[in-house]
PDB file of C-alpha atoms in Angstrom:
ATOM      1  CA  MET A 909      38.603 -15.515  -7.590  1.00 36.00           C
ATOM      2  CA  ASP A 910      37.269 -16.542 -11.003  1.00 39.00           C
ATOM      3  CA  SER A 911      38.168 -13.572 -13.228  1.00 38.00           C
ATOM      4  CA  SER A 912      35.951 -14.830 -16.069  1.00 37.00           C
ATOM      5  CA  CYS A 913      32.885 -14.418 -13.833  1.00 37.00           C
ATOM      6  CA  CYS A 914      33.902 -10.839 -13.048  1.00 44.00           C
ATOM      7  CA  ILE A 915      34.283 -10.068 -16.743  1.00 38.00           C
ATOM      8  CA  GLU A 916      30.877 -11.578 -17.496  1.00 43.00           C
ATOM      9  CA  ASP A 917      29.285  -9.526 -14.708  1.00 46.00           C
ATOM     10  CA  VAL A 918      30.839  -6.311 -16.041  1.00 43.00           C
ATOM     11  CA  GLU A 919      29.728  -7.113 -19.583  1.00 44.00           C
ATOM     12  CA  GLU A 920      26.202  -7.842 -18.379  1.00 49.00           C
ATOM     13  CA  CYS A 921      26.067  -4.465 -16.622  1.00 49.00           C
ATOM     14  CA  LEU A 922      27.238  -2.712 -19.791  1.00 51.00           C
ATOM     15  CA  VAL A 923      24.585  -4.262 -22.036  1.00 67.00           C
ATOM     16  CA  ALA A 924      21.739  -4.559 -19.513  1.00 85.00           C
ATOM     17  CA  ARG A 925      18.597  -2.695 -20.485  1.00 94.00           C
ATOM     18  CA  LEU A 926      15.139  -2.427 -18.999  1.00 96.00           C
ATOM     19  CA  VAL A 927      12.385  -4.146 -20.961  1.00 97.00           C
ATOM     20  CA  PHE A 928       9.065  -3.623 -19.236  1.00 97.00           C
ATOM     21  CA  ARG A 929       5.862  -5.593 -19.625  1.00 98.00           C
ATOM     22  CA  PRO A 930       2.369  -5.275 -18.121  1.00 97.00           C
ATOM     23  CA  VAL A 931       1.888  -6.812 -14.686  1.00 98.00           C
ATOM     24  CA  THR A 932      -0.988  -9.250 -14.109  1.00 97.00           C
ATOM     25  CA  ARG A 933      -2.366 -11.462 -11.378  1.00 97.00           C
ATOM     26  CA  ALA A 934      -0.226 -14.292 -12.780  1.00 97.00           C
ATOM     27  CA  ASP A 935       2.806 -12.331 -11.539  1.00 98.00           C
ATOM     28  CA  ILE A 936       1.826 -12.592  -7.858  1.00 98.00           C
ATOM     29  CA  PRO A 937       4.438 -15.314  -7.097  1.00 98.00           C
ATOM     30  CA  LEU A 938       7.127 -13.230  -8.826  1.00 98.00           C
ATOM     31  CA  LEU A 939       6.182 -10.083  -6.916  1.00 98.00           C
ATOM     32  CA  GLN A 940       6.105 -12.002  -3.644  1.00 98.00           C
ATOM     33  CA  TYR A 941       9.556 -13.440  -4.311  1.00 98.00           C
ATOM     34  CA  TYR A 942      11.165 -10.018  -4.640  1.00 98.00           C
ATOM     35  CA  PHE A 943       9.059  -8.250  -2.003  1.00 98.00           C
ATOM     36  CA  ASN A 944       9.755 -10.955   0.586  1.00 97.00           C
ATOM     37  CA  ARG A 945      13.451 -11.172  -0.224  1.00 97.00           C
ATOM     38  CA  TYR A 946      13.916  -7.381  -0.266  1.00 96.00           C
ATOM     39  CA  PRO A 947      11.174  -6.182   2.119  1.00 95.00           C
ATOM     40  CA  SER A 948       9.955  -2.626   2.484  1.00 96.00           C
ATOM     41  CA  ARG A 949       7.300  -1.069   4.707  1.00 96.00           C
ATOM     42  CA  SER A 950       6.000   0.935   1.742  1.00 96.00           C
ATOM     43  CA  ASP A 951       2.767   0.144  -0.043  1.00 96.00           C
ATOM     44  CA  ASP A 952       4.686   0.628  -3.307  1.00 96.00           C
ATOM     45  CA  PHE A 953       6.302  -2.775  -2.774  1.00 97.00           C
ATOM     46  CA  THR A 954       3.252  -4.893  -2.010  1.00 98.00           C
ATOM     47  CA  VAL A 955       1.153  -7.115  -4.254  1.00 98.00           C
ATOM     48  CA  GLY A 956      -1.945  -5.039  -3.563  1.00 98.00           C
ATOM     49  CA  GLY A 957      -0.134  -1.759  -4.009  1.00 97.00           C
ATOM     50  CA  VAL A 958       0.869  -2.798  -7.521  1.00 98.00           C
ATOM     51  CA  LEU A 959      -1.991  -4.950  -8.824  1.00 98.00           C
ATOM     52  CA  MET A 960      -4.905  -2.974  -7.401  1.00 97.00           C
ATOM     53  CA  TRP A 961      -3.671   0.216  -9.074  1.00 96.00           C
ATOM     54  CA  THR A 962      -2.094  -1.108 -12.267  1.00 96.00           C
ATOM     55  CA  GLU A 963      -5.005  -0.086 -14.492  1.00 94.00           C
ATOM     56  CA  LEU A 964      -4.929   3.501 -13.240  1.00 93.00           C
ATOM     57  CA  TYR A 965      -1.156   3.994 -13.225  1.00 93.00           C
ATOM     58  CA  ASP A 966      -0.155   1.562 -15.995  1.00 95.00           C
ATOM     59  CA  TYR A 967       2.267  -0.326 -13.767  1.00 97.00           C
ATOM     60  CA  ARG A 968       4.822  -2.409 -15.622  1.00 98.00           C
ATOM     61  CA  ILE A 969       7.623  -4.672 -14.408  1.00 98.00           C
ATOM     62  CA  ALA A 970      11.030  -5.795 -15.623  1.00 98.00           C
ATOM     63  CA  GLU A 971      13.699  -8.150 -14.286  1.00 98.00           C
ATOM     64  CA  CYS A 972      17.277  -7.017 -14.766  1.00 97.00           C
ATOM     65  CA  LEU A 973      20.575  -7.692 -12.945  1.00 96.00           C
ATOM     66  CA  GLY A 974      18.808  -9.950 -10.441  1.00 97.00           C
ATOM     67  CA  SER A 975      16.404  -7.177  -9.455  1.00 98.00           C
ATOM     68  CA  LEU A 976      12.746  -6.301 -10.003  1.00 98.00           C
ATOM     69  CA  PHE A 977      11.999  -2.903 -11.529  1.00 98.00           C
ATOM     70  CA  ILE A 978       8.561  -1.267 -11.413  1.00 98.00           C
ATOM     71  CA  THR A 979       7.401   1.708 -13.420  1.00 97.00           C
ATOM     72  CA  GLY A 980       4.128   3.571 -13.723  1.00 96.00           C
ATOM     73  CA  ILE A 981       2.838   6.836 -15.121  1.00 92.00           C
ATOM     74  CA  GLN A 982       2.593  10.011 -13.074  1.00 79.00           C
ATOM     75  CA  ALA A 983      -1.000  11.234 -12.822  1.00 74.00           C
ATOM     76  CA  GLY A 984      -1.579  14.228 -15.069  1.00 71.00           C
ATOM     77  CA  SER A 985       1.564  13.789 -17.158  1.00 75.00           C
ATOM     78  CA  ASP A 986       3.332  11.465 -19.574  1.00 78.00           C
ATOM     79  CA  ALA A 987       6.345  11.072 -17.285  1.00 86.00           C
ATOM     80  CA  ARG A 988       7.128   7.578 -16.092  1.00 93.00           C
ATOM     81  CA  VAL A 989       7.879   6.954 -12.430  1.00 95.00           C
ATOM     82  CA  PHE A 990      10.586   4.378 -11.689  1.00 97.00           C
ATOM     83  CA  TYR A 991      10.365   2.846  -8.224  1.00 96.00           C
ATOM     84  CA  GLN A 992      13.418   1.878  -6.211  1.00 94.00           C
ATOM     85  CA  PRO A 993      14.241  -1.633  -7.470  1.00 96.00           C
ATOM     86  CA  ARG A 994      13.882  -4.706  -5.279  1.00 97.00           C
ATOM     87  CA  GLY A 995      17.226  -6.444  -5.501  1.00 97.00           C
ATOM     88  CA  PRO A 996      21.003  -5.976  -5.291  1.00 96.00           C
ATOM     89  CA  VAL A 997      21.333  -3.475  -8.163  1.00 95.00           C
ATOM     90  CA  SER A 998      23.271  -0.357  -7.128  1.00 93.00           C
ATOM     91  CA  ALA A 999      21.866   3.170  -7.067  1.00 89.00           C
ATOM     92  CA  ARG A1000      24.347   4.127  -9.796  1.00 92.00           C
ATOM     93  CA  GLU A1001      23.213   1.293 -12.055  1.00 95.00           C
ATOM     94  CA  PHE A1002      19.550   2.088 -11.302  1.00 94.00           C
ATOM     95  CA  ARG A1003      20.135   5.648 -12.495  1.00 93.00           C
ATOM     96  CA  ARG A1004      21.969   4.469 -15.628  1.00 95.00           C
ATOM     97  CA  LEU A1005      19.253   1.976 -16.549  1.00 97.00           C
ATOM     98  CA  VAL A1006      16.493   4.550 -16.108  1.00 96.00           C
ATOM     99  CA  ALA A1007      18.379   7.185 -18.117  1.00 95.00           C
ATOM    100  CA  ASP A1008      18.973   4.656 -20.901  1.00 96.00           C
ATOM    101  CA  TYR A1009      15.280   3.652 -20.956  1.00 96.00           C
ATOM    102  CA  CYS A1010      14.092   7.277 -21.091  1.00 95.00           C
ATOM    103  CA  SER A1011      16.566   8.064 -23.857  1.00 95.00           C
ATOM    104  CA  ARG A1012      15.473   5.089 -25.949  1.00 94.00           C
ATOM    105  CA  HIS A1013      11.778   5.916 -25.486  1.00 92.00           C
ATOM    106  CA  ASP A1014      12.157   9.712 -25.694  1.00 91.00           C
ATOM    107  CA  SER A1015      10.279  10.132 -22.405  1.00 88.00           C
ATOM    108  CA  ASP A1016      10.655  11.998 -19.143  1.00 89.00           C
ATOM    109  CA  GLY A1017      11.528   9.886 -16.131  1.00 92.00           C
ATOM    110  CA  ILE A1018      11.197  10.232 -12.370  1.00 91.00           C
ATOM    111  CA  MET A1019      13.157   8.058  -9.956  1.00 92.00           C
ATOM    112  CA  LEU A1020      11.244   7.558  -6.712  1.00 90.00           C
ATOM    113  CA  HIS A1021      13.121   7.148  -3.423  1.00 87.00           C
ATOM    114  CA  PRO A1022      11.079   6.310  -0.284  1.00 87.00           C
ATOM    115  CA  VAL A1023      12.372   7.880   2.946  1.00 85.00           C
ATOM    116  CA  GLU A1024      11.179   6.960   6.437  1.00 83.00           C
ATOM    117  CA  TYR A1025      11.210   9.490   9.237  1.00 73.00           C
ATOM    118  CA  GLU A1026       9.584  10.145  12.597  1.00 74.00           C
ATOM    119  CA  PRO A1027       7.250  13.099  13.240  1.00 74.00           C
ATOM    120  CA  GLY A1028       9.375  16.134  14.047  1.00 67.00           C
ATOM    121  CA  ALA A1029      12.170  15.207  11.657  1.00 60.00           C
ATOM    122  CA  ALA A1030      10.252  16.288   8.545  1.00 55.00           C
ATOM    123  CA  ASP A1031      11.775  19.749   8.195  1.00 55.00           C
ATOM    124  CA  GLU A1032      15.309  18.400   8.287  1.00 54.00           C
ATOM    125  CA  LEU A1033      14.516  15.761   5.672  1.00 54.00           C
ATOM    126  CA  ARG A1034      12.762  18.201   3.374  1.00 52.00           C
ATOM    127  CA  LEU A1035      15.948  20.274   3.242  1.00 46.00           C
ATOM    128  CA  ALA A1036      17.898  17.214   2.103  1.00 59.00           C
ATOM    129  CA  ALA A1037      15.253  15.919  -0.306  1.00 52.00           C
ATOM    130  CA  LEU A1038      15.471  16.588  -4.009  1.00 64.00           C
ATOM    131  CA  GLU A1039      11.723  17.086  -4.145  1.00 73.00           C
ATOM    132  CA  THR A1040       8.927  15.597  -2.068  1.00 73.00           C
ATOM    133  CA  VAL A1041       5.417  14.704  -3.290  1.00 76.00           C
ATOM    134  CA  ASN A1042       3.261  15.247  -0.208  1.00 73.00           C
ATOM    135  CA  GLU A1043       0.219  13.348  -1.480  1.00 80.00           C
ATOM    136  CA  TRP A1044       2.338  10.195  -1.761  1.00 87.00           C
ATOM    137  CA  ARG A1045       3.351  10.249   1.926  1.00 91.00           C
ATOM    138  CA  GLU A1046       2.395   7.071   3.790  1.00 94.00           C
ATOM    139  CA  TYR A1047       1.264   6.971   7.419  1.00 95.00           C
ATOM    140  CA  LEU A1048       2.476   4.262   9.845  1.00 97.00           C
ATOM    141  CA  TYR A1049       1.320   3.469  13.385  1.00 97.00           C
ATOM    142  CA  PRO A1050       2.219   0.996  16.157  1.00 97.00           C
ATOM    143  CA  VAL A1051      -0.042  -2.006  15.666  1.00 97.00           C
ATOM    144  CA  GLU A1052      -0.713  -2.391  19.401  1.00 96.00           C
ATOM    145  CA  ARG A1053      -2.135   1.139  19.548  1.00 95.00           C
ATOM    146  CA  PHE A1054      -4.969   0.109  17.258  1.00 96.00           C
ATOM    147  CA  ALA A1055      -5.798  -3.044  19.205  1.00 95.00           C
ATOM    148  CA  THR A1056      -7.584  -1.121  21.989  1.00 94.00           C
ATOM    149  CA  PHE A1057      -6.911   2.582  21.265  1.00 97.00           C
ATOM    150  CA  ALA A1058      -5.375   2.886  24.712  1.00 94.00           C
ATOM    151  CA  GLY A1059      -4.010   6.196  25.979  1.00 94.00           C
ATOM    152  CA  ARG A1060      -5.192   9.757  26.293  1.00 94.00           C
ATOM    153  CA  LYS A1061      -4.461  10.673  22.675  1.00 93.00           C
ATOM    154  CA  MET A1062      -6.772   7.927  21.467  1.00 96.00           C
ATOM    155  CA  GLU A1063      -9.660   8.690  23.809  1.00 97.00           C
ATOM    156  CA  LYS A1064     -12.063   9.815  21.061  1.00 96.00           C
ATOM    157  CA  LYS A1065     -11.319   6.733  18.957  1.00 97.00           C
ATOM    158  CA  ARG A1066     -11.764   4.516  22.016  1.00 97.00           C
ATOM    159  CA  ASN A1067     -15.133   6.137  22.755  1.00 98.00           C
ATOM    160  CA  HIS A1068     -16.360   5.357  19.245  1.00 98.00           C
ATOM    161  CA  LEU A1069     -15.089   1.781  19.569  1.00 98.00           C
ATOM    162  CA  ASN A1070     -16.804   1.304  22.920  1.00 98.00           C
ATOM    163  CA  PHE A1071     -20.052   2.771  21.590  1.00 98.00           C
ATOM    164  CA  PHE A1072     -20.133   0.161  18.809  1.00 98.00           C
ATOM    165  CA  VAL A1073     -19.221  -2.701  21.146  1.00 98.00           C
ATOM    166  CA  ASN A1074     -21.793  -1.686  23.766  1.00 98.00           C
ATOM    167  CA  ASN A1075     -24.603  -1.135  21.266  1.00 98.00           C
ATOM    168  CA  HIS A1076     -23.978  -4.281  19.230  1.00 98.00           C
ATOM    169  CA  PRO A1077     -23.028  -6.853  21.886  1.00 95.00           C
ATOM    170  CA  GLY A1078     -23.571  -9.784  19.550  1.00 94.00           C
ATOM    171  CA  PHE A1079     -21.424  -8.539  16.685  1.00 98.00           C
ATOM    172  CA  GLU A1080     -19.164 -11.098  15.038  1.00 98.00           C
ATOM    173  CA  VAL A1081     -15.659 -10.925  13.594  1.00 98.00           C
ATOM    174  CA  GLU A1082     -15.048 -13.268  10.669  1.00 98.00           C
ATOM    175  CA  THR A1083     -11.849 -13.894   8.718  1.00 98.00           C
ATOM    176  CA  ILE A1084     -12.415 -13.129   5.036  1.00 98.00           C
ATOM    177  CA  SER A1085     -12.517 -16.157   2.744  1.00 97.00           C
ATOM    178  CA  ASP A1086     -13.579 -16.955  -0.817  1.00 97.00           C
ATOM    179  CA  ASP A1087     -16.933 -18.225   0.500  1.00 97.00           C
ATOM    180  CA  MET A1088     -17.855 -14.663   1.478  1.00 97.00           C
ATOM    181  CA  ALA A1089     -17.190 -13.126  -1.952  1.00 97.00           C
ATOM    182  CA  ASP A1090     -20.826 -12.619  -3.008  1.00 97.00           C
ATOM    183  CA  GLU A1091     -21.791 -10.985   0.288  1.00 98.00           C
ATOM    184  CA  LEU A1092     -18.751  -8.738   0.328  1.00 98.00           C
ATOM    185  CA  ILE A1093     -19.248  -7.689  -3.293  1.00 98.00           C
ATOM    186  CA  SER A1094     -22.907  -6.842  -2.595  1.00 97.00           C
ATOM    187  CA  PHE A1095     -21.815  -4.730   0.364  1.00 97.00           C
ATOM    188  CA  THR A1096     -19.173  -3.025  -1.795  1.00 97.00           C
ATOM    189  CA  LEU A1097     -21.710  -2.181  -4.499  1.00 95.00           C
ATOM    190  CA  ALA A1098     -23.941  -0.527  -1.901  1.00 94.00           C
ATOM    191  CA  PHE A1099     -20.938   1.292  -0.453  1.00 93.00           C
ATOM    192  CA  ASN A1100     -19.901   2.463  -3.922  1.00 89.00           C
ATOM    193  CA  ALA A1101     -23.359   3.918  -4.583  1.00 88.00           C
ATOM    194  CA  GLU A1102     -22.743   6.319  -1.693  1.00 84.00           C
ATOM    195  CA  HIS A1103     -19.397   7.452  -3.155  1.00 75.00           C
ATOM    196  CA  SER A1104     -20.164   7.521  -6.893  1.00 75.00           C
ATOM    197  CA  ASP A1105     -19.194  11.202  -7.158  1.00 79.00           C
ATOM    198  CA  ASN A1106     -15.523  10.381  -6.481  1.00 82.00           C
ATOM    199  CA  PRO A1107     -13.754   8.807  -9.512  1.00 87.00           C
ATOM    200  CA  ILE A1108     -10.868   7.452  -7.435  1.00 86.00           C
ATOM    201  CA  ALA A1109     -13.292   5.861  -4.945  1.00 86.00           C
ATOM    202  CA  VAL A1110     -15.241   4.294  -7.817  1.00 90.00           C
ATOM    203  CA  TYR A1111     -12.031   2.909  -9.340  1.00 92.00           C
ATOM    204  CA  GLU A1112     -10.860   1.584  -5.957  1.00 93.00           C
ATOM    205  CA  CYS A1113     -14.208  -0.141  -5.320  1.00 94.00           C
ATOM    206  CA  ARG A1114     -14.033  -1.821  -8.715  1.00 95.00           C
ATOM    207  CA  GLN A1115     -10.540  -3.116  -7.986  1.00 97.00           C
ATOM    208  CA  VAL A1116     -11.554  -4.299  -4.518  1.00 97.00           C
ATOM    209  CA  MET A1117     -14.396  -6.313  -6.034  1.00 97.00           C
ATOM    210  CA  GLU A1118     -11.958  -7.878  -8.507  1.00 97.00           C
ATOM    211  CA  VAL A1119      -9.777  -8.890  -5.561  1.00 98.00           C
ATOM    212  CA  LEU A1120     -12.759 -10.361  -3.720  1.00 98.00           C
ATOM    213  CA  ARG A1121     -13.634 -12.508  -6.733  1.00 97.00           C
ATOM    214  CA  ASN A1122     -10.154 -14.052  -6.587  1.00 96.00           C
ATOM    215  CA  TYR A1123      -9.310 -13.481  -2.938  1.00 98.00           C
ATOM    216  CA  SER A1124      -7.341 -16.652  -2.277  1.00 97.00           C
ATOM    217  CA  SER A1125      -4.982 -15.761  -5.156  1.00 97.00           C
ATOM    218  CA  TYR A1126      -3.638 -12.846  -3.138  1.00 98.00           C
ATOM    219  CA  PRO A1127      -1.401 -12.919  -0.025  1.00 98.00           C
ATOM    220  CA  PHE A1128      -4.060 -10.964   1.878  1.00 98.00           C
ATOM    221  CA  HIS A1129      -5.471 -11.210   5.369  1.00 98.00           C
ATOM    222  CA  GLY A1130      -8.654  -9.484   6.406  1.00 98.00           C
ATOM    223  CA  ILE A1131     -11.767  -9.509   8.530  1.00 98.00           C
ATOM    224  CA  ALA A1132     -15.458  -8.719   8.166  1.00 98.00           C
ATOM    225  CA  ILE A1133     -17.820  -7.476  10.889  1.00 98.00           C
ATOM    226  CA  ARG A1134     -21.339  -8.877  11.140  1.00 98.00           C
ATOM    227  CA  VAL A1135     -24.254  -7.444  13.080  1.00 98.00           C
ATOM    228  CA  ASP A1136     -27.302  -9.708  13.296  1.00 97.00           C
ATOM    229  CA  GLY A1137     -25.683 -11.904  10.656  1.00 96.00           C
ATOM    230  CA  ARG A1138     -25.335  -9.048   8.164  1.00 97.00           C
ATOM    231  CA  ILE A1139     -21.959  -7.764   6.951  1.00 98.00           C
ATOM    232  CA  VAL A1140     -21.579  -4.126   8.001  1.00 98.00           C
ATOM    233  CA  GLY A1141     -17.916  -3.634   7.166  1.00 98.00           C
ATOM    234  CA  TYR A1142     -14.685  -5.303   6.133  1.00 98.00           C
ATOM    235  CA  THR A1143     -10.980  -4.589   5.783  1.00 98.00           C
ATOM    236  CA  PHE A1144      -7.942  -6.399   4.403  1.00 98.00           C
ATOM    237  CA  GLY A1145      -4.251  -5.928   3.692  1.00 98.00           C
ATOM    238  CA  GLU A1146      -0.934  -7.757   3.493  1.00 98.00           C
ATOM    239  CA  LYS A1147       2.293  -8.220   5.409  1.00 98.00           C
ATOM    240  CA  ALA A1148       5.288  -6.150   4.286  1.00 97.00           C
ATOM    241  CA  GLY A1149       8.338  -6.924   6.398  1.00 96.00           C
ATOM    242  CA  ASP A1150       7.556  -5.849   9.961  1.00 97.00           C
ATOM    243  CA  ALA A1151       4.577  -3.798   8.773  1.00 98.00           C
ATOM    244  CA  PHE A1152       1.051  -4.662   7.684  1.00 98.00           C
ATOM    245  CA  VAL A1153      -0.280  -2.544   4.817  1.00 98.00           C
ATOM    246  CA  ILE A1154      -4.041  -1.947   4.787  1.00 98.00           C
ATOM    247  CA  HIS A1155      -5.401  -1.964   1.247  1.00 97.00           C
ATOM    248  CA  ALA A1156      -9.139  -1.659   1.855  1.00 97.00           C
ATOM    249  CA  GLU A1157     -11.457  -0.590   4.677  1.00 96.00           C
ATOM    250  CA  LYS A1158     -15.190  -0.137   4.120  1.00 97.00           C
ATOM    251  CA  GLY A1159     -17.938   0.231   6.673  1.00 97.00           C
ATOM    252  CA  ASP A1160     -21.580   1.229   7.058  1.00 97.00           C
ATOM    253  CA  VAL A1161     -21.241   4.826   8.272  1.00 93.00           C
ATOM    254  CA  ALA A1162     -24.761   4.665   9.743  1.00 96.00           C
ATOM    255  CA  LEU A1163     -23.204   2.612  12.533  1.00 97.00           C
ATOM    256  CA  ARG A1164     -21.157   4.818  14.838  1.00 98.00           C
ATOM    257  CA  GLY A1165     -17.780   3.263  15.590  1.00 98.00           C
ATOM    258  CA  ILE A1166     -17.726   0.884  12.624  1.00 98.00           C
ATOM    259  CA  TYR A1167     -14.341   2.104  11.401  1.00 97.00           C
ATOM    260  CA  GLN A1168     -12.837   1.957  14.870  1.00 97.00           C
ATOM    261  CA  VAL A1169     -14.015  -1.608  15.402  1.00 98.00           C
ATOM    262  CA  LEU A1170     -12.708  -2.614  11.974  1.00 98.00           C
ATOM    263  CA  ALA A1171      -9.300  -1.089  12.727  1.00 98.00           C
ATOM    264  CA  SER A1172      -9.174  -2.533  16.239  1.00 98.00           C
ATOM    265  CA  ARG A1173     -10.187  -6.075  15.389  1.00 98.00           C
ATOM    266  CA  LEU A1174      -7.918  -6.199  12.339  1.00 98.00           C
ATOM    267  CA  ALA A1175      -4.978  -5.053  14.488  1.00 98.00           C
ATOM    268  CA  GLN A1176      -5.733  -7.805  17.016  1.00 98.00           C
ATOM    269  CA  SER A1177      -5.967 -10.386  14.236  1.00 98.00           C
ATOM    270  CA  VAL A1178      -2.702  -9.194  12.665  1.00 98.00           C
ATOM    271  CA  MET A1179      -0.885  -9.365  16.003  1.00 98.00           C
ATOM    272  CA  GLU A1180      -2.048 -12.949  16.444  1.00 98.00           C
ATOM    273  CA  LYS A1181      -1.287 -14.077  12.877  1.00 98.00           C
ATOM    274  CA  TYR A1182       1.985 -12.161  12.413  1.00 98.00           C
ATOM    275  CA  PRO A1183       3.793 -11.762  15.765  1.00 98.00           C
ATOM    276  CA  ASP A1184       6.724  -9.985  14.096  1.00 97.00           C
ATOM    277  CA  VAL A1185       4.554  -7.154  12.735  1.00 98.00           C
ATOM    278  CA  THR A1186       4.991  -3.955  14.754  1.00 97.00           C
ATOM    279  CA  LEU A1187       3.502  -1.336  12.431  1.00 98.00           C
ATOM    280  CA  LEU A1188       0.325  -0.678  10.483  1.00 98.00           C
ATOM    281  CA  ASN A1189       0.712   1.200   7.203  1.00 97.00           C
ATOM    282  CA  ARG A1190      -2.533   2.990   6.397  1.00 95.00           C
ATOM    283  CA  GLU A1191      -1.191   4.186   3.036  1.00 92.00           C
ATOM    284  CA  ASP A1192      -1.211   7.741   1.656  1.00 91.00           C
ATOM    285  CA  ASP A1193      -3.887  10.433   1.648  1.00 87.00           C
ATOM    286  CA  MET A1194      -3.933  10.954  -2.170  1.00 82.00           C
ATOM    287  CA  GLY A1195      -3.835  14.694  -1.584  1.00 80.00           C
ATOM    288  CA  SER A1196      -7.228  14.701   0.178  1.00 83.00           C
ATOM    289  CA  GLU A1197      -7.336  17.129   3.104  1.00 89.00           C
ATOM    290  CA  ALA A1198     -10.134  15.116   4.743  1.00 87.00           C
ATOM    291  CA  LEU A1199      -8.088  11.910   4.511  1.00 88.00           C
ATOM    292  CA  ARG A1200      -4.998  13.706   5.808  1.00 91.00           C
ATOM    293  CA  ARG A1201      -6.880  14.941   8.875  1.00 93.00           C
ATOM    294  CA  SER A1202      -8.301  11.467   9.474  1.00 92.00           C
ATOM    295  CA  LYS A1203      -4.894   9.794   9.246  1.00 93.00           C
ATOM    296  CA  MET A1204      -3.248  12.421  11.442  1.00 93.00           C
ATOM    297  CA  SER A1205      -5.988  11.995  14.076  1.00 93.00           C
ATOM    298  CA  TYR A1206      -4.605   8.495  14.770  1.00 94.00           C
ATOM    299  CA  HIS A1207      -1.176  10.051  15.548  1.00 94.00           C
ATOM    300  CA  PRO A1208       1.276   8.347  13.172  1.00 94.00           C
ATOM    301  CA  SER A1209       4.625   7.296  14.595  1.00 94.00           C
ATOM    302  CA  LEU A1210       6.363   7.155  11.201  1.00 93.00           C
ATOM    303  CA  PHE A1211       5.960   8.616   7.737  1.00 93.00           C
ATOM    304  CA  ILE A1212       7.296   7.360   4.431  1.00 92.00           C
ATOM    305  CA  ASP A1213       7.945  10.334   2.187  1.00 88.00           C
ATOM    306  CA  LYS A1214       8.715  10.021  -1.512  1.00 87.00           C
ATOM    307  CA  ARG A1215      11.726  11.917  -2.850  1.00 85.00           C
ATOM    308  CA  ILE A1216      11.785  12.260  -6.601  1.00 85.00           C
ATOM    309  CA  GLU A1217      14.760  12.668  -8.908  1.00 86.00           C
ATOM    310  CA  ARG A1218      13.985  13.813 -12.438  1.00 87.00           C
ATOM    311  CA  ILE A1219      15.877  12.228 -15.349  1.00 84.00           C
TER     312      ILE A1219
END
């Protein structure tokens, strides 16, 4: 063994410090490198999960000890959230680096630890967790369940899907491309007008339109639904290990079953394009009771909870 290398590694650990910078679209290849090499099913470690929300949460990135570190602000406070790094850095070194950063910047820090569990195991995990932020919980489902909504539990969803299919027999499914940007942005503007009383929805629509203007820059896959040649809904997301994270889903609510057909046809497209994907991550509910009920109605098979450790 080369002892000089060991000494250099130890010295690097002793002097290593986190130096964060803003994250931009130019960082997509860098994010992909770390997210693909150290995959997670969580939306926190996806290109869309970072870039689409960077303006709201002031996401910043740093490379240190061969790992990617991400930090953002906690809504309603000045505390910075430090996400579990993507890379070989140890939990002990992660804690030291965060503590050093907070000390140097005289700020409060929160280390975020994602924890997966199946329904029914939540109570046991909550006892072990330092603290859990319920509105950050992510909902995951078997991708094949969404393809047809088969089974008794999904009967209501299947009925909505069948209603749309039967009443719009000529509807078309189209893979999203840059050529569709103007149409999709026009649809999004109309959609946003119906949700202008919700600041988060307005922000999200603005970010979605920014993505659509530069769609091919992102590692996204999505579909649009047309009825009589007119776009009536679209959805897109990205692969994250053996999961597919859905970043956007917008439909014309005047058409019964539009959201079920969007979810179904995207699941079918994902299964064809990414045979190794077994789960759909439909992200968190942002503390909205209506969103929580909607996500629970699809019967998640896994949750990703977020434990937090205060520094």
